[in-house]
CSV table of C-alpha atoms in Angstrom, one decimal:
chain,number,residue,atom,x,y,z
A,9,UNK,CA,162.3,9.2,17.6
A,10,UNK,CA,165.1,10.2,15.2
A,11,UNK,CA,168.7,10.0,16.3
A,12,UNK,CA,170.7,13.1,15.6
A,13,UNK,CA,174.3,12.4,14.5
A,14,UNK,CA,176.4,15.6,14.0
A,15,UNK,CA,178.9,15.7,11.2
A,16,UNK,CA,181.3,18.3,10.0
A,17,UNK,CA,179.5,21.7,9.3
A,18,UNK,CA,179.8,23.2,5.9
A,19,UNK,CA,180.7,26.8,5.4
A,20,UNK,CA,178.5,28.9,3.1
A,21,UNK,CA,179.4,32.4,2.1
A,22,UNK,CA,182.4,34.4,3.2
A,23,UNK,CA,183.4,37.4,5.5
A,24,UNK,CA,180.5,38.8,7.4
A,25,UNK,CA,178.1,36.7,5.3
A,26,UNK,CA,179.8,33.4,6.2
A,27,UNK,CA,177.6,30.9,8.0
A,28,UNK,CA,178.2,27.3,9.1
A,29,UNK,CA,175.3,25.0,8.2
A,30,UNK,CA,174.9,22.5,11.1
A,31,UNK,CA,174.7,19.5,8.8
A,32,UNK,CA,173.0,16.8,10.8
A,33,UNK,CA,171.2,13.6,10.0
A,34,UNK,CA,167.7,14.5,11.2
A,35,UNK,CA,164.2,14.9,10.0
A,36,UNK,CA,164.5,18.4,8.4
A,37,UNK,CA,166.5,21.6,8.5
A,38,UNK,CA,164.9,25.1,8.6
A,39,UNK,CA,166.8,28.0,6.9
A,40,UNK,CA,165.9,31.5,7.9
A,41,UNK,CA,167.5,34.8,6.9
A,42,UNK,CA,169.9,36.1,9.6
A,43,UNK,CA,169.4,39.7,10.7
A,44,UNK,CA,173.1,40.3,11.0
A,45,UNK,CA,174.3,43.9,11.8
A,46,UNK,CA,176.9,43.6,9.0
A,47,UNK,CA,174.4,42.9,6.3
A,48,UNK,CA,173.7,45.6,3.7
A,49,UNK,CA,170.1,44.5,3.1
A,50,UNK,CA,168.3,43.7,6.4
A,51,UNK,CA,165.2,42.4,4.6
A,52,UNK,CA,166.6,38.9,4.2
A,53,UNK,CA,165.1,38.2,0.8
A,54,UNK,CA,168.3,38.4,-1.3
A,55,UNK,CA,170.1,36.3,1.4
A,56,UNK,CA,167.3,33.7,1.2
A,57,UNK,CA,167.8,33.4,-2.5
A,58,UNK,CA,171.5,32.9,-2.1
A,59,UNK,CA,171.4,30.6,0.9
A,60,UNK,CA,168.5,28.1,0.3
A,61,UNK,CA,170.1,26.5,-2.8
A,62,UNK,CA,173.4,26.2,-1.0
A,63,UNK,CA,171.9,24.7,2.1
A,64,UNK,CA,169.9,22.2,-0.1
A,65,UNK,CA,173.2,21.1,-1.7
A,66,UNK,CA,174.9,20.8,1.7
A,67,UNK,CA,172.5,18.5,3.4
A,68,UNK,CA,170.7,15.3,2.7
A,69,UNK,CA,167.5,16.1,4.6
A,70,UNK,CA,164.4,18.1,3.6
A,71,UNK,CA,165.0,21.8,3.8
A,72,UNK,CA,162.2,24.2,5.0
A,73,UNK,CA,162.6,27.8,3.8
A,74,UNK,CA,161.4,30.6,6.3
A,75,UNK,CA,161.2,34.3,6.2
A,76,UNK,CA,159.2,36.7,4.0
A,77,UNK,CA,156.7,34.1,2.8
A,78,UNK,CA,153.1,35.4,2.7
A,79,UNK,CA,151.4,34.0,-0.4
A,80,UNK,CA,151.7,31.4,-3.2
A,81,UNK,CA,154.4,33.4,-4.9
A,82,UNK,CA,156.7,33.1,-1.9
A,83,UNK,CA,156.0,29.4,-1.7
A,84,UNK,CA,156.7,28.9,-5.4
A,85,UNK,CA,160.0,30.8,-5.1
A,86,UNK,CA,161.1,28.7,-2.1
A,87,UNK,CA,160.3,25.4,-3.9
A,88,UNK,CA,162.1,26.7,-7.0
A,89,UNK,CA,165.2,27.3,-4.9
A,90,UNK,CA,165.1,23.6,-3.8
A,91,UNK,CA,163.2,23.8,-0.5
A,92,UNK,CA,160.7,21.0,0.3
A,93,UNK,CA,158.5,23.2,2.4
A,94,UNK,CA,158.0,26.6,4.0
A,95,UNK,CA,157.6,28.0,7.5
A,96,UNK,CA,155.4,31.1,7.9
A,97,UNK,CA,154.8,33.3,10.9
A,98,UNK,CA,153.4,36.8,10.3
A,99,UNK,CA,150.6,35.7,8.1
A,100,UNK,CA,149.1,33.7,11.0
A,101,UNK,CA,149.1,36.6,13.5
A,102,UNK,CA,145.8,37.9,12.2
A,103,UNK,CA,144.2,34.5,11.9
A,104,UNK,CA,140.9,34.1,13.8
A,105,UNK,CA,142.5,31.5,16.1
A,106,UNK,CA,145.6,33.6,16.8
A,107,UNK,CA,146.0,34.5,20.5
A,108,UNK,CA,147.2,38.0,19.5
A,109,UNK,CA,144.9,40.8,20.8
A,110,UNK,CA,142.8,43.0,18.5
A,111,UNK,CA,145.4,45.9,18.7
A,112,UNK,CA,148.2,43.6,17.6
A,113,UNK,CA,146.2,42.3,14.6
A,114,UNK,CA,145.1,45.8,13.7
A,115,UNK,CA,148.8,47.0,13.6
A,116,UNK,CA,150.0,44.1,11.5
A,117,UNK,CA,147.1,44.4,9.1
A,118,UNK,CA,147.8,48.1,8.6
A,119,UNK,CA,151.5,47.9,8.3
A,120,UNK,CA,153.7,48.4,5.2
A,121,UNK,CA,157.0,46.7,4.4
A,122,UNK,CA,158.8,49.8,5.7
A,123,UNK,CA,157.0,49.8,9.1
A,124,UNK,CA,159.3,47.3,10.8
A,125,UNK,CA,162.6,47.7,12.7
A,126,UNK,CA,165.3,45.2,13.9
A,127,UNK,CA,166.4,45.3,17.5
A,128,UNK,CA,168.8,43.0,19.5
A,129,UNK,CA,171.6,42.9,17.0
A,130,UNK,CA,174.2,43.9,19.4
A,131,UNK,CA,173.2,41.2,21.9
A,132,UNK,CA,173.3,38.5,19.2
A,133,UNK,CA,169.5,37.9,19.3
A,134,UNK,CA,168.0,40.1,16.6
A,135,UNK,CA,164.2,40.3,16.1
A,136,UNK,CA,162.1,42.2,13.7
A,137,UNK,CA,159.0,44.0,15.0
A,138,UNK,CA,156.7,46.9,14.1
A,139,UNK,CA,158.0,50.4,14.6
A,140,UNK,CA,156.7,51.9,17.8
A,141,UNK,CA,158.0,54.4,20.3
A,142,UNK,CA,159.2,51.5,22.4
A,143,UNK,CA,161.1,49.6,19.7
A,144,UNK,CA,162.7,52.8,18.4
A,145,UNK,CA,163.9,53.4,21.9
A,146,UNK,CA,165.4,49.9,22.1
A,147,UNK,CA,167.1,50.4,18.8
A,148,UNK,CA,168.6,53.7,20.0
A,149,UNK,CA,169.8,52.2,23.2
A,150,UNK,CA,171.8,49.6,21.3
A,151,UNK,CA,174.1,52.4,20.0
A,152,UNK,CA,174.6,53.9,23.4
A,153,UNK,CA,176.5,52.7,26.5
A,154,UNK,CA,173.9,50.4,27.8
A,155,UNK,CA,174.9,47.0,29.1
A,156,UNK,CA,173.4,43.9,27.6
A,157,UNK,CA,171.8,43.0,30.9
A,158,UNK,CA,170.1,46.4,31.1
A,159,UNK,CA,168.9,46.1,27.5
A,160,UNK,CA,167.5,42.6,28.2
A,161,UNK,CA,165.8,43.9,31.4
A,162,UNK,CA,164.0,46.6,29.4
A,163,UNK,CA,162.9,44.2,26.7
A,164,UNK,CA,161.9,41.3,29.0
A,165,UNK,CA,158.2,40.6,28.8
A,166,UNK,CA,157.6,43.0,25.9
A,167,UNK,CA,156.2,40.3,23.6
A,168,UNK,CA,153.6,39.3,26.1
A,169,UNK,CA,152.6,42.9,26.7
A,170,UNK,CA,152.1,43.2,22.9
A,171,UNK,CA,150.2,39.9,22.4
A,172,UNK,CA,148.0,40.0,25.4
A,173,UNK,CA,147.6,43.7,26.2
A,174,UNK,CA,148.3,45.5,23.0
A,175,UNK,CA,150.6,47.8,25.0
A,176,UNK,CA,152.2,50.3,22.6
A,177,UNK,CA,154.3,51.9,25.4
A,178,UNK,CA,156.1,48.7,26.5
A,179,UNK,CA,155.2,46.0,23.9
A,180,UNK,CA,157.2,44.5,21.1
A,181,UNK,CA,154.9,43.6,18.2
A,182,UNK,CA,157.0,41.1,16.3
A,183,UNK,CA,156.2,41.0,12.6
A,184,UNK,CA,157.9,40.6,9.3
A,185,UNK,CA,158.2,42.9,6.3
A,186,UNK,CA,155.4,40.9,4.6
A,187,UNK,CA,152.9,42.5,7.0
A,188,UNK,CA,151.6,44.5,4.0
A,189,UNK,CA,150.4,41.3,2.4
A,190,UNK,CA,148.3,40.2,5.4
A,191,UNK,CA,144.6,40.6,4.6
A,192,UNK,CA,141.6,39.9,6.8
A,193,UNK,CA,141.4,37.3,9.7
A,194,UNK,CA,140.8,33.9,8.0
A,195,UNK,CA,141.1,30.6,9.9
A,196,UNK,CA,144.6,29.0,9.7
A,197,UNK,CA,143.3,26.2,7.5
A,198,UNK,CA,142.2,28.7,4.9
A,199,UNK,CA,145.5,30.5,5.0
A,200,UNK,CA,147.3,27.2,4.3
A,201,UNK,CA,144.8,26.2,1.6
A,202,UNK,CA,145.3,29.5,-0.1
A,203,UNK,CA,149.1,29.2,0.0
A,204,UNK,CA,148.9,25.8,-1.7
A,205,UNK,CA,146.2,26.8,-4.3
A,206,UNK,CA,148.0,30.0,-5.2
A,207,UNK,CA,151.3,28.2,-5.7
A,208,UNK,CA,149.7,25.5,-7.8
A,209,UNK,CA,147.8,28.1,-9.9
A,210,UNK,CA,151.0,30.1,-10.4
A,211,UNK,CA,152.9,26.9,-11.5
A,212,UNK,CA,150.2,26.0,-14.1
A,213,UNK,CA,150.1,29.6,-15.5
A,214,UNK,CA,153.9,30.1,-15.8
A,215,UNK,CA,155.2,26.7,-16.7
């Protein structure tokens, strides 16, 4: 069991883009694009390109890049930025071992990069999910006089309703903008193997 010893955080960026990296002596550090309401580009990709190298320079532990990685190109880019590994989410939703229901997988597989929406910014817990009547309603409520408690009450249990029931009326189908790159329903092991093989092939062809 590793011992975590906090040290002085390092600031990266400035203004609304400023973030304090919790520099700690631990096994690894995962960096993920923030979905901040002040950001101009909510996709997270430009931010990832800026932040990963700075985080790598700020810490002495392996850095894992997360957000928007769906194939070998994304892995190669993360490694080039200095990350020692990647963390993926959306590409595993449609895997044959995923607990997501058939409707959830169908929606992700059929989505484009413009088919997602961010909710929860005002409450400080933003998430990205597929656009549905329900998520559009949540996004609209954030700009109206609705208390945080009321908003959280409406959103409570919505992920379960999506994963288990495929409920379009009350479910939050969490997914990233890389949904358009998700193809088929391969086993997780095949997804990982393809990520590695594509990255290695890309490296051989380009370098």
